[in-house]
Short mmCIF file of C-alpha atoms and ligand atoms in Angstrom, two decimals:
data_model
loop_
_atom_site.label_atom_id
_atom_site.label_comp_id
_atom_site.label_asym_id
_atom_site.label_seq_id
_atom_site.Cartn_x
_atom_site.Cartn_y
_atom_site.Cartn_z
CA MET A 13 -174.66 227.21 -45.59
CA ASN A 14 -170.99 227.25 -46.20
CA ARG A 15 -169.31 224.00 -47.26
CA VAL A 16 -165.52 223.72 -47.06
CA TYR A 17 -163.19 221.87 -49.40
CA ASN A 18 -162.44 218.79 -47.30
CA PHE A 19 -159.10 217.05 -47.96
CA SER A 20 -159.52 214.57 -45.10
CA ALA A 21 -157.92 211.10 -45.56
CA GLY A 22 -160.99 209.48 -44.02
CA PRO A 23 -163.78 209.67 -43.21
CA SER A 24 -163.80 212.05 -46.13
CA VAL A 25 -165.82 214.15 -48.56
CA LEU A 26 -168.99 212.70 -50.05
CA PRO A 27 -170.64 213.82 -53.32
CA GLU A 28 -172.91 216.81 -52.49
CA SER A 29 -175.76 215.31 -54.55
CA VAL A 30 -175.60 212.11 -52.42
CA LEU A 31 -175.90 214.18 -49.21
CA ARG A 32 -178.84 216.04 -50.70
CA THR A 33 -180.64 212.84 -51.64
CA ALA A 34 -179.95 211.40 -48.23
CA ALA A 35 -181.26 214.59 -46.61
CA SER A 36 -184.43 214.62 -48.73
CA GLU A 37 -185.11 210.95 -47.82
CA MET A 38 -184.17 211.31 -44.18
CA LEU A 39 -187.63 211.33 -42.64
CA ASP A 40 -189.50 209.28 -45.21
CA TYR A 41 -187.57 206.88 -47.44
CA GLN A 42 -189.55 206.59 -50.69
CA GLY A 43 -192.95 206.50 -49.12
CA SER A 44 -192.09 204.05 -46.38
CA GLY A 45 -192.78 206.63 -43.70
CA GLN A 46 -189.44 205.79 -42.06
CA SER A 47 -185.77 206.78 -42.19
CA VAL A 48 -183.37 204.10 -43.55
CA MET A 49 -181.82 204.30 -40.06
CA GLU A 50 -185.09 203.06 -38.52
CA MET A 51 -186.22 200.28 -40.72
CA SER A 52 -185.72 196.51 -40.16
CA HIS A 53 -182.79 195.13 -42.14
CA ARG A 54 -185.09 192.21 -43.01
CA SER A 55 -187.86 194.39 -44.48
CA LYS A 56 -188.70 194.30 -48.18
CA VAL A 57 -187.80 197.99 -48.54
CA TYR A 58 -184.36 197.50 -47.01
CA GLU A 59 -183.80 194.35 -49.06
CA GLY A 60 -184.29 196.63 -52.14
CA ILE A 61 -181.49 198.92 -50.87
CA ILE A 62 -178.87 196.34 -50.13
CA ASN A 63 -179.59 194.34 -53.31
CA ALA A 64 -179.23 197.53 -55.38
CA CYS A 65 -175.98 198.36 -53.62
CA GLU A 66 -174.51 194.99 -54.51
CA SER A 67 -175.77 194.92 -58.09
CA ASN A 68 -174.50 198.52 -58.63
CA LEU A 69 -171.13 197.58 -57.20
CA ARG A 70 -170.93 194.50 -59.44
CA GLN A 71 -171.89 196.55 -62.51
CA VAL A 72 -169.59 199.54 -61.81
CA MET A 73 -166.56 197.38 -60.90
CA GLY A 74 -167.23 194.53 -63.37
CA ILE A 75 -167.16 191.85 -60.60
CA PRO A 76 -167.24 188.35 -62.12
CA ASP A 77 -169.99 185.97 -61.05
CA ASN A 78 -167.53 183.66 -59.22
CA TYR A 79 -166.85 186.40 -56.61
CA LYS A 80 -168.98 187.16 -53.56
CA VAL A 81 -169.56 190.72 -52.32
CA LEU A 82 -169.79 190.93 -48.50
CA PHE A 83 -170.96 193.97 -46.55
CA LEU A 84 -169.24 193.67 -43.16
CA GLN A 85 -168.18 195.80 -40.13
CA GLY A 86 -164.98 196.02 -38.19
CA GLY A 87 -163.13 198.22 -40.77
CA ALA A 88 -160.25 197.27 -42.96
CA SER A 89 -158.33 196.68 -39.73
CA SER A 90 -160.48 193.53 -39.00
CA GLN A 91 -159.60 192.18 -42.40
CA PHE A 92 -155.94 192.11 -41.26
CA ALA A 93 -157.11 189.12 -39.08
CA MET A 94 -160.00 187.82 -41.17
CA VAL A 95 -157.83 187.24 -44.19
CA PRO A 96 -155.31 184.95 -42.45
CA LEU A 97 -157.95 183.15 -40.37
CA ASN A 98 -159.76 182.24 -43.60
CA LEU A 99 -156.93 181.79 -46.06
CA MET A 100 -153.87 180.53 -44.15
CA ASN A 101 -155.10 176.97 -44.35
CA ARG A 102 -152.63 174.95 -46.40
CA SER A 103 -148.95 175.92 -46.01
CA ARG A 104 -149.93 178.41 -43.30
CA ARG A 105 -147.52 180.92 -44.96
CA ALA A 106 -148.29 184.21 -46.70
CA ASP A 107 -146.13 186.89 -48.47
CA PHE A 108 -146.36 190.61 -47.77
CA VAL A 109 -145.01 193.82 -49.38
CA ILE A 110 -144.32 196.36 -46.64
CA THR A 111 -145.25 199.71 -48.17
CA GLY A 112 -146.41 201.54 -45.08
CA GLN A 113 -148.26 201.35 -41.79
CA TRP A 114 -151.34 199.58 -43.05
CA ALA A 115 -149.32 196.98 -44.92
CA LYS A 116 -147.21 196.49 -41.77
CA LYS A 117 -150.26 195.96 -39.65
CA ALA A 118 -151.69 193.39 -42.09
CA TYR A 119 -148.32 191.59 -41.87
CA ALA A 120 -148.09 191.77 -38.06
CA GLU A 121 -151.60 190.51 -37.60
CA ALA A 122 -151.14 187.58 -40.00
CA ALA A 123 -147.95 186.63 -38.16
CA ARG A 124 -150.19 185.78 -35.18
CA TYR A 125 -151.80 182.98 -37.09
CA GLY A 126 -149.12 181.65 -39.38
CA GLU A 127 -145.83 182.45 -41.01
CA ALA A 128 -145.80 185.94 -42.51
CA HIS A 129 -142.91 186.68 -44.89
CA ALA A 130 -141.95 190.23 -46.03
CA VAL A 131 -140.83 189.93 -49.68
CA ALA A 132 -139.94 193.64 -49.97
CA SER A 133 -140.15 196.86 -48.05
CA SER A 134 -139.74 200.54 -48.62
CA ALA A 135 -139.19 201.40 -44.95
CA ASP A 136 -135.62 202.50 -45.74
CA ARG A 137 -136.89 205.77 -47.33
CA THR A 138 -140.01 206.35 -45.24
CA PHE A 139 -142.22 204.40 -47.63
CA SER A 140 -141.85 207.09 -50.29
CA TYR A 141 -141.78 204.58 -53.14
CA ILE A 142 -143.13 201.08 -54.10
CA PRO A 143 -140.22 198.65 -54.02
CA LYS A 144 -139.30 196.61 -57.11
CA LEU A 145 -140.39 193.06 -56.58
CA ASP A 146 -138.31 190.02 -57.42
CA PRO A 147 -140.62 187.10 -58.24
CA ALA A 148 -137.85 184.72 -57.17
CA ALA A 149 -138.46 185.86 -53.62
CA PHE A 150 -142.10 184.90 -53.79
CA ASP A 151 -143.16 181.74 -51.97
CA PRO A 152 -144.93 179.54 -54.59
CA GLN A 153 -146.58 177.59 -51.75
CA ALA A 154 -147.88 180.75 -49.98
CA ASP A 155 -151.60 180.68 -49.12
CA TYR A 156 -151.80 184.31 -50.32
CA PHE A 157 -149.82 187.30 -51.35
CA HIS A 158 -150.81 190.59 -49.66
CA ILE A 159 -150.40 194.19 -50.84
CA CYS A 160 -151.85 197.49 -49.86
CA LEU A 161 -152.63 198.84 -53.38
CA ASN A 162 -152.75 202.53 -52.37
CA ASN A 163 -150.89 203.69 -49.30
CA THR A 164 -153.06 206.40 -47.79
CA ILE A 165 -150.55 207.80 -45.34
CA TYR A 166 -147.47 207.92 -47.66
CA GLY A 167 -149.26 208.64 -50.97
CA THR A 168 -147.93 205.75 -52.99
CA LYS A 169 -149.70 203.36 -55.33
CA PHE A 170 -148.52 200.16 -57.02
CA PRO A 171 -147.89 201.09 -60.70
CA ALA A 172 -148.58 197.40 -61.61
CA LEU A 173 -149.86 194.35 -59.86
CA PRO A 174 -147.34 191.66 -58.82
CA GLU A 175 -147.49 188.48 -60.85
CA THR A 176 -148.30 185.90 -58.19
CA GLY A 177 -149.25 182.99 -60.47
CA ASP A 178 -151.55 180.57 -58.64
CA VAL A 179 -151.08 182.28 -55.24
CA PRO A 180 -154.18 184.38 -54.54
CA LEU A 181 -153.41 188.10 -54.56
CA VAL A 182 -155.04 189.86 -51.60
CA ALA A 183 -155.28 193.68 -51.65
CA ASP A 184 -156.26 196.33 -49.17
CA VAL A 185 -157.93 198.84 -51.50
CA SER A 186 -159.43 201.04 -48.78
CA SER A 187 -158.18 204.33 -50.25
CA CYS A 188 -158.35 203.56 -53.98
CA ILE A 189 -161.42 201.43 -54.60
CA LEU A 190 -163.67 202.95 -57.23
CA SER A 191 -160.98 205.45 -58.28
CA GLU A 192 -160.18 203.67 -61.56
CA PRO A 193 -161.03 200.35 -63.26
CA LEU A 194 -159.42 197.21 -61.71
CA ASP A 195 -159.30 193.69 -63.24
CA ILE A 196 -160.98 191.85 -60.38
CA SER A 197 -159.99 188.49 -61.80
CA ARG A 198 -156.35 189.23 -60.87
CA PHE A 199 -157.32 189.11 -57.15
CA GLY A 200 -158.36 186.46 -54.67
CA VAL A 201 -159.63 189.00 -52.17
CA LEU A 202 -160.13 192.78 -52.24
CA TYR A 203 -161.20 194.64 -49.11
CA ALA A 204 -161.88 198.27 -48.18
CA GLY A 205 -163.06 200.33 -45.32
CA ALA A 206 -165.82 202.33 -47.02
CA GLN A 207 -165.23 205.67 -45.33
CA LYS A 208 -162.57 206.83 -47.87
CA ASN A 209 -164.16 206.44 -51.29
CA MET A 210 -167.46 204.55 -50.90
CA SER A 211 -169.59 205.75 -48.09
CA CYS A 212 -169.64 206.92 -44.50
CA ALA A 213 -167.84 205.01 -41.76
CA GLY A 214 -169.19 201.69 -40.44
CA LEU A 215 -169.05 199.55 -43.62
CA THR A 216 -166.31 197.24 -44.76
CA VAL A 217 -166.62 195.84 -48.29
CA VAL A 218 -165.02 192.46 -49.14
CA ILE A 219 -164.91 191.03 -52.70
CA ILE A 220 -163.77 187.41 -52.57
CA ARG A 221 -163.34 184.59 -55.05
CA GLU A 222 -165.74 181.86 -54.08
CA ASP A 223 -163.27 179.02 -53.88
CA LEU A 224 -161.41 180.87 -51.07
CA ILE A 225 -164.46 180.62 -48.86
CA GLY A 226 -165.14 177.64 -46.57
CA ASN A 227 -161.70 176.66 -45.28
CA ALA A 228 -161.30 178.89 -42.27
CA MET A 229 -159.19 177.78 -39.33
CA GLU A 230 -160.93 175.92 -36.50
CA ILE A 231 -160.39 178.83 -34.10
CA THR A 232 -162.10 181.35 -36.42
CA PRO A 233 -164.95 183.20 -34.63
CA THR A 234 -168.22 182.77 -36.44
CA MET A 235 -168.40 186.47 -37.17
CA PHE A 236 -164.85 186.37 -38.69
CA ASN A 237 -165.62 183.47 -41.08
CA TYR A 238 -166.37 184.65 -44.63
CA GLN A 239 -168.63 181.65 -45.06
CA THR A 240 -170.99 182.95 -42.38
CA HIS A 241 -171.61 186.15 -44.33
CA ALA A 242 -171.49 184.56 -47.80
CA GLU A 243 -174.15 182.04 -46.92
CA ASN A 244 -176.45 184.70 -45.38
CA GLY A 245 -176.22 187.49 -47.95
CA SER A 246 -174.39 189.71 -45.41
CA MET A 247 -177.47 189.34 -43.21
CA PHE A 248 -176.19 186.80 -40.57
CA ASN A 249 -176.57 189.69 -38.18
CA THR A 250 -177.58 193.34 -38.54
CA PRO A 251 -175.45 194.83 -41.35
CA PRO A 252 -174.37 198.52 -41.24
CA CYS A 253 -177.64 199.53 -42.85
CA TYR A 254 -177.22 203.24 -43.29
CA ALA A 255 -173.65 203.04 -44.62
CA ILE A 256 -174.81 200.53 -47.15
CA TYR A 257 -177.54 202.91 -48.25
CA ILE A 258 -175.03 205.81 -48.65
CA CYS A 259 -172.81 203.42 -50.60
CA LYS A 260 -175.67 202.63 -52.95
CA LEU A 261 -176.24 206.44 -53.49
CA VAL A 262 -172.52 206.90 -54.13
CA LEU A 263 -172.55 204.17 -56.74
CA ASP A 264 -175.62 205.66 -58.39
CA TRP A 265 -173.73 208.93 -58.61
CA LEU A 266 -170.59 207.30 -59.93
CA ARG A 267 -172.49 205.42 -62.60
CA ASP A 268 -175.06 208.07 -63.65
CA GLU A 269 -173.12 211.39 -63.14
CA MET A 270 -169.39 210.46 -63.40
CA GLY A 271 -169.36 207.99 -66.28
CA GLY A 272 -168.49 204.95 -64.21
CA LEU A 273 -164.88 204.05 -63.45
CA GLU A 274 -163.47 205.15 -66.77
CA GLY A 275 -164.96 208.60 -66.28
CA MET A 276 -163.84 208.63 -62.67
CA LYS A 277 -160.31 207.73 -63.61
CA ALA A 278 -160.15 210.53 -66.13
CA GLN A 279 -161.33 213.04 -63.62
CA ASN A 280 -158.98 211.70 -60.93
CA GLU A 281 -155.99 211.92 -63.30
CA LYS A 282 -156.94 215.47 -64.11
CA LYS A 283 -157.14 216.43 -60.43
CA ALA A 284 -153.96 214.69 -59.38
CA GLY A 285 -152.17 215.95 -62.47
CA MET A 286 -152.94 219.58 -61.61
CA LEU A 287 -151.54 219.18 -58.10
CA TYR A 288 -148.45 217.20 -59.11
CA ASP A 289 -147.68 219.62 -61.97
CA PHE A 290 -147.75 222.51 -59.53
CA LEU A 291 -145.62 220.67 -56.97
CA ASP A 292 -143.05 219.81 -59.65
CA SER A 293 -142.77 223.42 -60.72
CA SER A 294 -143.05 225.10 -57.29
CA GLN A 295 -140.00 226.78 -55.61
CA LEU A 296 -141.64 226.35 -52.15
CA PHE A 297 -143.62 223.11 -52.12
CA ARG A 298 -142.47 219.66 -53.15
CA GLY A 299 -144.11 216.20 -53.28
CA THR A 300 -142.51 213.54 -51.10
CA VAL A 301 -143.08 210.53 -53.36
CA GLU A 302 -141.03 209.07 -56.18
CA LYS A 303 -142.78 209.83 -59.51
CA GLU A 304 -143.48 206.24 -60.60
CA SER A 305 -145.20 205.47 -57.31
CA ARG A 306 -147.49 208.42 -57.01
CA SER A 307 -151.03 207.93 -55.77
CA LEU A 308 -154.06 209.38 -57.53
CA MET A 309 -155.89 209.75 -54.21
CA ASN A 310 -153.44 210.88 -51.49
CA ILE A 311 -150.83 213.55 -52.27
CA PRO A 312 -148.32 214.34 -49.46
CA PHE A 313 -146.14 217.46 -49.76
CA VAL A 314 -143.84 219.62 -47.72
CA THR A 315 -142.11 223.04 -47.76
CA GLY A 316 -139.08 221.65 -45.97
CA ASP A 317 -139.67 223.99 -43.06
CA GLU A 318 -141.91 222.71 -40.30
CA ALA A 319 -143.02 226.13 -39.07
CA LEU A 320 -143.96 227.11 -42.57
CA ASP A 321 -145.91 223.83 -43.00
CA LYS A 322 -147.84 224.68 -39.87
CA GLU A 323 -148.58 228.15 -41.08
CA PHE A 324 -149.79 226.84 -44.43
CA VAL A 325 -152.15 224.28 -42.84
CA SER A 326 -153.70 226.95 -40.54
CA LYS A 327 -154.04 229.61 -43.25
CA ALA A 328 -155.47 227.04 -45.67
CA ALA A 329 -158.06 226.01 -43.08
CA ALA A 330 -159.02 229.62 -42.47
CA ALA A 331 -159.56 229.93 -46.27
CA GLY A 332 -161.83 226.89 -46.38
CA PHE A 333 -159.34 224.15 -47.34
CA VAL A 334 -159.54 221.75 -44.37
CA ASN A 335 -157.75 218.67 -43.13
CA LEU A 336 -154.55 219.27 -45.03
CA LYS A 337 -152.23 218.39 -42.13
CA GLY A 338 -150.10 215.36 -42.98
CA HIS A 339 -150.35 212.13 -41.04
CA ARG A 340 -148.79 212.39 -37.57
CA SER A 341 -146.06 209.92 -38.60
CA VAL A 342 -144.95 211.92 -41.69
CA GLY A 343 -145.65 215.62 -40.92
CA GLY A 344 -146.04 218.17 -43.63
CA MET A 345 -149.21 218.27 -45.62
CA ARG A 346 -151.36 215.73 -47.39
CA ALA A 347 -154.25 216.43 -49.78
CA SER A 348 -156.60 213.46 -50.10
CA ILE A 349 -158.50 214.03 -53.33
CA TYR A 350 -160.92 211.15 -53.35
CA ASN A 351 -163.62 210.72 -56.01
CA ALA A 352 -166.05 213.16 -54.40
CA MET A 353 -163.53 216.09 -54.35
CA PRO A 354 -164.59 218.21 -57.26
CA VAL A 355 -162.08 219.44 -59.87
CA GLU A 356 -162.80 222.95 -58.72
CA GLY A 357 -161.65 222.13 -55.15
CA VAL A 358 -158.24 221.05 -56.48
CA GLU A 359 -158.05 224.13 -58.79
CA LYS A 360 -158.75 226.47 -55.93
CA LEU A 361 -156.30 224.68 -53.64
CA VAL A 362 -153.56 225.14 -56.29
CA ASP A 363 -154.46 228.84 -56.63
CA PHE A 364 -154.23 229.15 -52.82
CA MET A 365 -150.79 227.46 -52.81
CA LYS A 366 -149.54 229.70 -55.56
CA ALA A 367 -150.60 232.77 -53.61
CA PHE A 368 -149.00 231.43 -50.45
CA GLU A 369 -145.76 230.72 -52.35
CA ALA A 370 -145.80 234.26 -53.83
CA ALA A 371 -146.21 235.71 -50.29
CA HIS A 372 -143.20 233.75 -49.01
C1 LIG B 17 -157.97 203.80 -43.51
C2 LIG B 17 -157.21 202.57 -43.91
C3 LIG B 17 -157.20 201.42 -43.15
C4 LIG B 17 -157.95 201.37 -41.81
O1 LIG B 17 -159.27 201.25 -42.06
P1 LIG B 17 -160.29 201.13 -40.83
O2 LIG B 17 -161.58 200.94 -41.60
O3 LIG B 17 -160.23 202.34 -39.96
O4 LIG B 17 -159.95 199.87 -40.08
C5 LIG B 17 -156.56 200.34 -43.61
N1 LIG B 17 -155.95 200.34 -44.77
C6 LIG B 17 -155.86 201.42 -45.57
C7 LIG B 17 -155.12 201.42 -46.88
C8 LIG B 17 -156.53 202.61 -45.16
O5 LIG B 17 -156.52 203.69 -45.92
#
């Protein structure tokens, strides 16, 4: 067996110990005689898995009791509609910070259901920074204020949360959830597609303050109403059973082997620090993001020469460092170094980049 170092932006690398446990339990989950893929979602044994997943997540993230955890499908992209359908119920207005493609999609989708207002944007410099926010531009009557906390494609992260007062802060945390501690009480809603930092594809996790549930627009499809899922323990219909099981294993790993979110943060800072330090000192490669806005998870970089970028990506792949090609809208390279990327993977990537630089 020969595993590569996988820098994919998503679906992405999973902890090897999680994959080993899943493999060992594939044919017979803990004496049940079945795979988790085969069992009824309403069975006692599956109930144990989904309940453990939720309680682990609550423990690891420190989720207060007045928040619901929902295990849904449809990806973060469905949340772009689900959030306005459920929350745009008073002034029917919401504020958005446009920091990249995902933020723009959330804004465009909300504009189909109400009045979406862009309070700031970093489109002028290809989303290479998080714009300074002027609270005077915030709508105090907005039904919510939306940010994409970590911008997967451009490699930026909000250095601080906006102060939105009584307006619920809603954040797409698809590519940074579980990477460091977050004060959940600052948010009305957090949502994430699980395939970046939590599990395999198929699961969408929503963490929502209870008082924001139950006021969906009349037109809201039953499956898009948070209340439907909150009242049924994410079991209104068949949940993404296997992805929830993998998520539970990832959370076990994070808690028991990585030291929870504090330990995870320390390791993530170490990994990102090694790569940024190299980029800052390199004569060939450079990062594309303003320093104060740098992401811990997604690190885009370029040589400045497209042909050389291409050569780097293909030589890196041949050496076992895969999925380093930048997003099609940006070009260059991007190393996604999610929780499950070991320190050693980044060390070896930096060594490879040094050797490539020396040869050019
Ligand atoms: C990947 C990603 C999405 C899209 O997620 P899907 O689950 O594919 O819908 C949205 N927002 C962010 C920040 C992402 O990284």
